[in-house]
Short mmCIF file of C-alpha atoms and ligand atoms in Angstrom, two decimals:
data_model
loop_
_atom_site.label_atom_id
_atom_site.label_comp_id
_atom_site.label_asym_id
_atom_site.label_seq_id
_atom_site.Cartn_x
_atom_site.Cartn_y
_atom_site.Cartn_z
CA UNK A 8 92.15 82.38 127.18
CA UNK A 9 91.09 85.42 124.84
CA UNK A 10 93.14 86.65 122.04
CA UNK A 11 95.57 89.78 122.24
CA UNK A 12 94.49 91.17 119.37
CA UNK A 13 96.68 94.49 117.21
CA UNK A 14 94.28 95.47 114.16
CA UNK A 15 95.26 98.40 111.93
CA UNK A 16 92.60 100.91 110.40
CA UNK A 17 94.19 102.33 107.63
CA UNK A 18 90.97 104.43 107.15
CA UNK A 19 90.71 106.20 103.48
CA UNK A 20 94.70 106.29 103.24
CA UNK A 21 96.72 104.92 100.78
CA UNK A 22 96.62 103.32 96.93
CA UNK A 23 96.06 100.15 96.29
CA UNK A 24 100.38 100.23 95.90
CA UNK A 25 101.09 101.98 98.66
CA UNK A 26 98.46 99.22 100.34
CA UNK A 27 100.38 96.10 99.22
CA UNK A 28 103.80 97.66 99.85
CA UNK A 29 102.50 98.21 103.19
CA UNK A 30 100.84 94.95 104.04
CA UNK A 31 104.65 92.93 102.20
CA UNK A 32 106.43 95.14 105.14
CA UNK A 33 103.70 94.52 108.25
CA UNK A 34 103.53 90.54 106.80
CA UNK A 35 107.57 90.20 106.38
CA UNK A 36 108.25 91.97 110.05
CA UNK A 37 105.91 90.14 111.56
CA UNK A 38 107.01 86.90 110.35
CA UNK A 39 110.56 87.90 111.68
CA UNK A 40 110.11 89.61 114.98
CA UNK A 41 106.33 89.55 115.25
CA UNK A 42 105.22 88.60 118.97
CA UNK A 43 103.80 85.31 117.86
CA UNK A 44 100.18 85.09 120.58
CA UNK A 45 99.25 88.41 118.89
CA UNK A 46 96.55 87.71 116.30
CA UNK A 47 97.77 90.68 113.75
CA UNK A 48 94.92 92.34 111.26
CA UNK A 49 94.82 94.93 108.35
CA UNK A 50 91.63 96.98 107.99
CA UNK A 51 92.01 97.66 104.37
CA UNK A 52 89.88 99.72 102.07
CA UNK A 53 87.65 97.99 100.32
CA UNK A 54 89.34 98.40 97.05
CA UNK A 55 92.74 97.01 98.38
CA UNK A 56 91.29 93.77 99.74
CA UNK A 57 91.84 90.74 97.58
CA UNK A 58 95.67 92.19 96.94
CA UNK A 59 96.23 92.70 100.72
CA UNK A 60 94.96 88.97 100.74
CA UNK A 61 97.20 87.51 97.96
CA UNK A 62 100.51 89.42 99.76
CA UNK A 63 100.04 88.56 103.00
CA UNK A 64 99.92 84.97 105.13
CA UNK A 65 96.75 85.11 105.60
CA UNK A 66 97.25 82.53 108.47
CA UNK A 67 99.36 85.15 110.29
CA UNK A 68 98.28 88.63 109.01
CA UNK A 69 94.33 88.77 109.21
CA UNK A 70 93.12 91.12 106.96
CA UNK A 71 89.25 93.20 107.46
CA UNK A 72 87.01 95.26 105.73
CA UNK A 73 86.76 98.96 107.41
CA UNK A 74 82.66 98.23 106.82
CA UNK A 75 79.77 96.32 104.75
CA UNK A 76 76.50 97.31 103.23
CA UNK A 77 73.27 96.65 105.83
CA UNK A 78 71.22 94.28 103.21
CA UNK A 79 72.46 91.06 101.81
CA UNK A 80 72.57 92.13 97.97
CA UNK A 81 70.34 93.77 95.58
CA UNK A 82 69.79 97.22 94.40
CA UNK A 83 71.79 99.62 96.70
CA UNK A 84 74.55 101.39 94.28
CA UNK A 85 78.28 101.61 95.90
CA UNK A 86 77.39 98.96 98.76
CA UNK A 87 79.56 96.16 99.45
CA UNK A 88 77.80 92.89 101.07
CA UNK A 89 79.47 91.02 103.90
CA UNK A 90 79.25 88.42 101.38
CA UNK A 91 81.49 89.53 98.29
CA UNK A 92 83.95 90.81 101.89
CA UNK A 93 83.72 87.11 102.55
CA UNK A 94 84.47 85.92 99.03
CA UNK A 95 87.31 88.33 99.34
CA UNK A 96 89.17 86.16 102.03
CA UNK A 97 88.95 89.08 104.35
CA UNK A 98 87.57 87.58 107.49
CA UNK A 99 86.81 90.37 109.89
CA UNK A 100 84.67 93.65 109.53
CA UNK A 101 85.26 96.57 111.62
CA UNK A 102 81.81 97.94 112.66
CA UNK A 103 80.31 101.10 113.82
CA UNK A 104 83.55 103.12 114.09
CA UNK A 105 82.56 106.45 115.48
CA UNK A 106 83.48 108.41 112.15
CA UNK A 107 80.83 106.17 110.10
CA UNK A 108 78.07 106.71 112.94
CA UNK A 109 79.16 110.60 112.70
CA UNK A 110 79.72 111.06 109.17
CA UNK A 111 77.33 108.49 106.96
CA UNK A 112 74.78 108.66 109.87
CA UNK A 113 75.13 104.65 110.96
CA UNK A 114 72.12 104.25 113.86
CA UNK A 115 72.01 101.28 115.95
CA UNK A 116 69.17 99.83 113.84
CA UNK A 117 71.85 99.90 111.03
CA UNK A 118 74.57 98.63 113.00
CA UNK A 119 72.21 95.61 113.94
CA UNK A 120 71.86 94.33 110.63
CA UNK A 121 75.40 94.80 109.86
CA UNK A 122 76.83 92.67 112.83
CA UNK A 123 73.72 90.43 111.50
CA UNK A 124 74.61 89.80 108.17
CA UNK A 125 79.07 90.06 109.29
CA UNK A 126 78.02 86.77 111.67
CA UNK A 127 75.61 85.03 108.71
CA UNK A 128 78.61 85.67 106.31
CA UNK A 129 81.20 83.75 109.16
CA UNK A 130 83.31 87.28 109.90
CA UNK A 131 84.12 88.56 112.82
CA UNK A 132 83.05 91.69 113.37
CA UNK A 133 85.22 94.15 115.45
CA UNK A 134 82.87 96.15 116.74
CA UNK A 135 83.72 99.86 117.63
CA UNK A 136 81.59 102.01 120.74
CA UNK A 137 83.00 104.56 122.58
CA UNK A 138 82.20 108.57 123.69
CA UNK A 139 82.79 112.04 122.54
CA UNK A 140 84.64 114.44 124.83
CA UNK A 141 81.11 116.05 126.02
CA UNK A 142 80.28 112.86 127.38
CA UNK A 143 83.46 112.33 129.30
CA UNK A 144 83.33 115.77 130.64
CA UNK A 145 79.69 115.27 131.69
CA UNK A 146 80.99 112.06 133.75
CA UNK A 147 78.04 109.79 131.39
CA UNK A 148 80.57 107.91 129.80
CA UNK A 149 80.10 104.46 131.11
CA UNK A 150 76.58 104.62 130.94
CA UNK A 151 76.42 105.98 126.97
CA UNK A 152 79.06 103.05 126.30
CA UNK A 153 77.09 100.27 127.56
CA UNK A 154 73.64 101.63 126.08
CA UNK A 155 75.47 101.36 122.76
CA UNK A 156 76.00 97.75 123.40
CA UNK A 157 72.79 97.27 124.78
CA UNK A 158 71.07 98.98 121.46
CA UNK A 159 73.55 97.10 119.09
CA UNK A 160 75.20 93.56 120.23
CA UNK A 161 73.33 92.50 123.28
CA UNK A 162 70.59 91.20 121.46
CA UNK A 163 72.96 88.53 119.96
CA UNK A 164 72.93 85.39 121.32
CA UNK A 165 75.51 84.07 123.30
CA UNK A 166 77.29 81.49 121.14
CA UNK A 167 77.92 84.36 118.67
CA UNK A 168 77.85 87.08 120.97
CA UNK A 169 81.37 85.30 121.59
CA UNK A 170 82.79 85.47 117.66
CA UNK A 171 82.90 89.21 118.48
CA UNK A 172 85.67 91.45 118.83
CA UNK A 173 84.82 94.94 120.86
CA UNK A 174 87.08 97.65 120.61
CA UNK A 175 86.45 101.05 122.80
CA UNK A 176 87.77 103.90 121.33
CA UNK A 177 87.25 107.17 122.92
CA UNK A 178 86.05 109.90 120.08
CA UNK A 179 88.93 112.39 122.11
CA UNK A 180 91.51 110.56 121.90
CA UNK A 181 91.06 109.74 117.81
CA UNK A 182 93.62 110.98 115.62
CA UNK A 183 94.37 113.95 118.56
CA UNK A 184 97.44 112.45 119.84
CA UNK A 185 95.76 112.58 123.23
CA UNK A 186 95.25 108.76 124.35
CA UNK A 187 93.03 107.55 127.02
CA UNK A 188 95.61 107.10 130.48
CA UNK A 189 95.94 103.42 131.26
CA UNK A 190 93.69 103.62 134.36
CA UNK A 191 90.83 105.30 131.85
CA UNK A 192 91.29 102.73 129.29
CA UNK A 193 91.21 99.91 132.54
CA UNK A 194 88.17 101.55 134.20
CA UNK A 195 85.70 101.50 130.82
CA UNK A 196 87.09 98.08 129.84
CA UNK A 197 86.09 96.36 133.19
CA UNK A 198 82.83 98.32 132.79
CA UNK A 199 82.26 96.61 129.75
CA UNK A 200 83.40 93.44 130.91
CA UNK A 201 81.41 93.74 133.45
CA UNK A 202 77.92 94.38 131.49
CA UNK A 203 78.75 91.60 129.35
CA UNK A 204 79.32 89.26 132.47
CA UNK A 205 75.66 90.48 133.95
CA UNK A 206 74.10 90.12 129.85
CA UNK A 207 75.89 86.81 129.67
CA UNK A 208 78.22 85.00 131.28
CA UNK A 209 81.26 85.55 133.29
CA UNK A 210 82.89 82.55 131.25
CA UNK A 211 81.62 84.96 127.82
CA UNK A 212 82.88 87.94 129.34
CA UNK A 213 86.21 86.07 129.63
CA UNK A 214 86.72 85.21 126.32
CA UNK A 215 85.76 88.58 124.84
CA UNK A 216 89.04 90.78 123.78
CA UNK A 217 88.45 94.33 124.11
CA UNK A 218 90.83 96.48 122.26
CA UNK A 219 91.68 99.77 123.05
CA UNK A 220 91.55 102.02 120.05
CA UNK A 221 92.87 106.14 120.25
CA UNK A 222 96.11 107.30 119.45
CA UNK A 223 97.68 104.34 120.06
CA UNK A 224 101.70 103.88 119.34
CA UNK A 225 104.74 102.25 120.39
CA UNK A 226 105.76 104.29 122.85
CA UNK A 227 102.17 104.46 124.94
CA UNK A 228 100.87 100.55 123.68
CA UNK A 229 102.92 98.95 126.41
CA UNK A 230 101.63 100.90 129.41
CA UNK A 231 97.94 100.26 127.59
CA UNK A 232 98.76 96.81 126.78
CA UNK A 233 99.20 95.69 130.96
CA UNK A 234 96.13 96.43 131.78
CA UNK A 235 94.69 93.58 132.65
CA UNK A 236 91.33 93.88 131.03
CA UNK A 237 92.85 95.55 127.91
CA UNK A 238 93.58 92.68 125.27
CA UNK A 239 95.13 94.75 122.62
CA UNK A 240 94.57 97.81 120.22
CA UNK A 241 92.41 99.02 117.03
CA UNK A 242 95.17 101.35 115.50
CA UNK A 243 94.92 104.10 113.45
CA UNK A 244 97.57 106.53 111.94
CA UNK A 245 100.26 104.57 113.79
CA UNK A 246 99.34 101.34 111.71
CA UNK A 247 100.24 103.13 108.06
CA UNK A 248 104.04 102.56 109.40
CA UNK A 249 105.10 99.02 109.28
CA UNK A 250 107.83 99.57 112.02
CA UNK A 251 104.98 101.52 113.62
CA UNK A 252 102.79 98.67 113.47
CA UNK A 253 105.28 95.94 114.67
CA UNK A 254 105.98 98.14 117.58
CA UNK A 255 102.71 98.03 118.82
CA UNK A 256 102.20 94.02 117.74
CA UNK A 257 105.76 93.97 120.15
CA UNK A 258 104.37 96.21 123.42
CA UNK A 259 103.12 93.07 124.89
P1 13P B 6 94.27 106.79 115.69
O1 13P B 6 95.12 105.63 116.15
O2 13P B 6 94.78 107.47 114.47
O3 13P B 6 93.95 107.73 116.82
O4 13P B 6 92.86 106.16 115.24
C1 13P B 6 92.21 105.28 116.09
C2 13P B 6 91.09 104.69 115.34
O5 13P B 6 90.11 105.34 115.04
C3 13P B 6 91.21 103.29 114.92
O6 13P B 6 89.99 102.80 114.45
#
């Protein structure tokens, strides 16, 4: 069975205070009223990390980096390896999020030896694709998604092909308040189940959660949430609320 799966983004928000305030409220709900099969993560800043670590149950609340440096260590000023994330206790790495491949210029060659050096360092990368609103108008959508997969994760073999989480987040519906509908979210989640069960495996394509990432919140997670090939949510603004958060861990 694959994991439902509710990770928060926090993005370049918040102090390292406000962080650990945050992550004490998200750990304490969530040990109260927290639906217990949903694996729960914080995508942190980088600075906020080892704190977010020491305030949370880690073996509850999961906690990620938003992104690592593409070579192992060495001269590259203002990097962070997947390596000093590991040493962090983080154990996940969000990956190729459509704002770094917009705005710091991540190509798929990068990506590749980020999800590389993630699986070396034994993190689980959650690994972001999804289109712009050009490409959705165009109709191109499916086939853009699944040549970003094709260009970026299906060279990975299968046994670690499976440590990956995928989350589809449509550029449109970022941060715009306008989310996917459920049958839009359903149709490009099949499609990539379906390229990963023609790659790979139907039994791999099984145990890969895909989580739907856009605008995301309480009130529109539990709609998103019964699809059937939707297996959770990569949140954004809606995960720098606690009660927020929970709501979405809770729209199973
Ligand atoms: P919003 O939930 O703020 O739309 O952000 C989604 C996102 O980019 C998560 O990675």
């Amino acid at each position: 069975m694959r994991k439902k799966v509710v990770a928060g983004n926090w993005k370049c928000n918040t102090s390292v205070q406000e962080g650990v305030e945050l992550a004490k409220a998200v750990n304490e709900l969530v040990a109260k009223e927290g639906a217990e099969d949903v694996v729960v993560v914080l995508g942190t800043p980088f600075t906020h990390i080892t704190s977010v670590v020491d305030a949370v149950d880690t073996n509850r609340v999961g906690v990620s980096a938003q992104n690592c440096a593409a070579e192992a260590s060495g001269a590259y000023t203002g990097e962070v390896s997947a390596a000093m994330v590991k040493s962090t206790g983080a154990e996940y790495v969000i990956l190729g999020h459509s704002e770094r491949r917009e705005y710091y210029g991540e190509t798929s060659d990068i990506l590749n030896k980020k999800v590389a050096l993630t699986l070396e360092n034994g993190l689980t990368p959650i690994y972001c694709c999804g289109e712009a609103l050009d490409i959705r108008e165009a109709g191109t959508q499916k086939a853009y998604v699944i040549n970003q997969l094709e260009e970026t994760i299906f060279n990975l073999s299968a046994e670690d092909f499976k440590k990956l989480i995928i989350a589809y987040e449509p550029i449109w519906a970022i941060g715009t308040g306008k989310t996917a509908t459920t049958e839009q979210a359903q149709e490009m989640h099949k499609d990539i189940r379906d390229a990963i069960a023609a790659k790979y495996s139907q039994e791999v394509a099984d145990e890969i959660s895909i989580l739907y990432g856009g605008s995301a919140k309480p009130s529109n997670a539990p709609e998103l949430f019964a699809n059937p090939d939707v297996d959770g949510g990569l949140i954004g603004g809606a995960s720098l609320k606690a009660e927020d958060f929970l709501g979405i861990i809770n729209a199973y």
